[in-house]
Amino acid sequence: MSSVIERIETLLVDLPTIRPHKLSMTTMACQTMVIVRMRHSDGIEGVGEGTTIGGLAYGPESPESIKCNIDTYLAPLLVGQPSGNVNALRALMNRHARGNAIAKSALETALLDAQGKRLGVPVAELLGGAREAHLPVLWTLASGDTQKDIDEAFQRLDERRHCDFKLKIGANPVDQDVRHVAAIKAALGERASVRVDVNQAWDESTAVRGIQALQDAGIELIEQATPAREHEALIRLSKRFNVPMLADEAVQDARDGLSLAAGGFSGAFALKIAKSAGPRGVLELASVAQAAGIGLYGGTLLEGTIGTAASLHAWATLPEMAWGTEMFGPLLLTDDIVTEPLNYHDFGVDLPTAPGLGVTLDEDKLVHYSRK
Ligand code: MUC
Ligand code: MG
């Protein structure tokens, strides 16, 4: 008899960050991951991760709501269903539960991990096959202190860890933020690409002033300067400036992508499995972007190794990521809950090659960091 889903367990796992990580809406000292363990009747376990930033600071799902909504609504839908048909299970979840993209992403990841292990192939192969084995990874400078950020950037360059940097701004007055960014770009010069993420903090007129100054300072990409739902403002900014706009919170899934593209947006989309309810949904968004001539960027919600590996399997299948990836989440954390960390080297990371996601839970660490 073919395998069915037997049991789904969720755990809240809290891992400290290596330094405070300052964004426009919150400062993180710790990351909370919702880890999904999905047991199947053939004895295979699939693992998944659902992670957001700063409780409810980033979006409408919190770690606690992700866990609660999986336990109460989504797991009961899946238990007893055949294990292997990910498309049917996605449709089932979408028919009975609205929203909750991060929770659905964690479950889809666990389904794909199990199916890959069952068939003896990496998740990227289930998604059509990997075109890349090593993906570029940028680093986010967000200590809140200009000199510390400069020192951190040079350290990462010297280690050959990262050569692209994203600066989190928007928490301070615009002139102060611009001075901070311009000082870092001036210190790094041509050695590094510098981009900014405003995380929706500016209204359109502030954005016009800020972006002009950032463009003059040599910044290469401006991420989500204006509020997520103000698509028209983002489209106008993309038409006004030479420096490209990166849509992040504004583009959750393929439908948002289509609306931005149809409205005349140009630039790039930050793809995140968490926004698009999993690897399959995020690749649908990537197809819309490609059809519209919009660049791709492999984004993160600062997932740990499991969510990062799931994202890498999706990004590896894509023909070209014009802006690379930011899959550095595990490097921001003081420890890990897998037996073998991802291999970061030469300004990027290797795609895991073992079946499924290619990562294994460390049971002792999991117990240690799980919320009691
Ligand atoms: C975001 O908005 O892009 C990605 C990198 C980082 O530091 O924060 C995230 C979220
Ligand atoms: Mg962003």
XYZ file of C-alpha atoms in Angstrom, residues 60 63 66 94-95 115 130 180 182 199 216 221 277 296 307 322 325:
17
model
C 0.384 38.913 9.805
C 5.730 31.955 15.079
C 2.080 29.456 12.536
C -5.660 26.250 -0.217
C -9.281 25.115 -0.469
C 9.238 12.687 -1.150
C 19.258 22.003 -10.389
C 25.177 56.074 7.095
C 27.003 56.748 1.823
C 11.200 47.753 4.763
C 23.997 59.641 -6.194
C 19.369 48.415 -5.566
C 3.374 29.368 0.529
C 15.010 37.568 -9.782
C 14.196 26.880 5.400
C 20.108 38.660 -11.728
C 20.548 35.518 -3.140
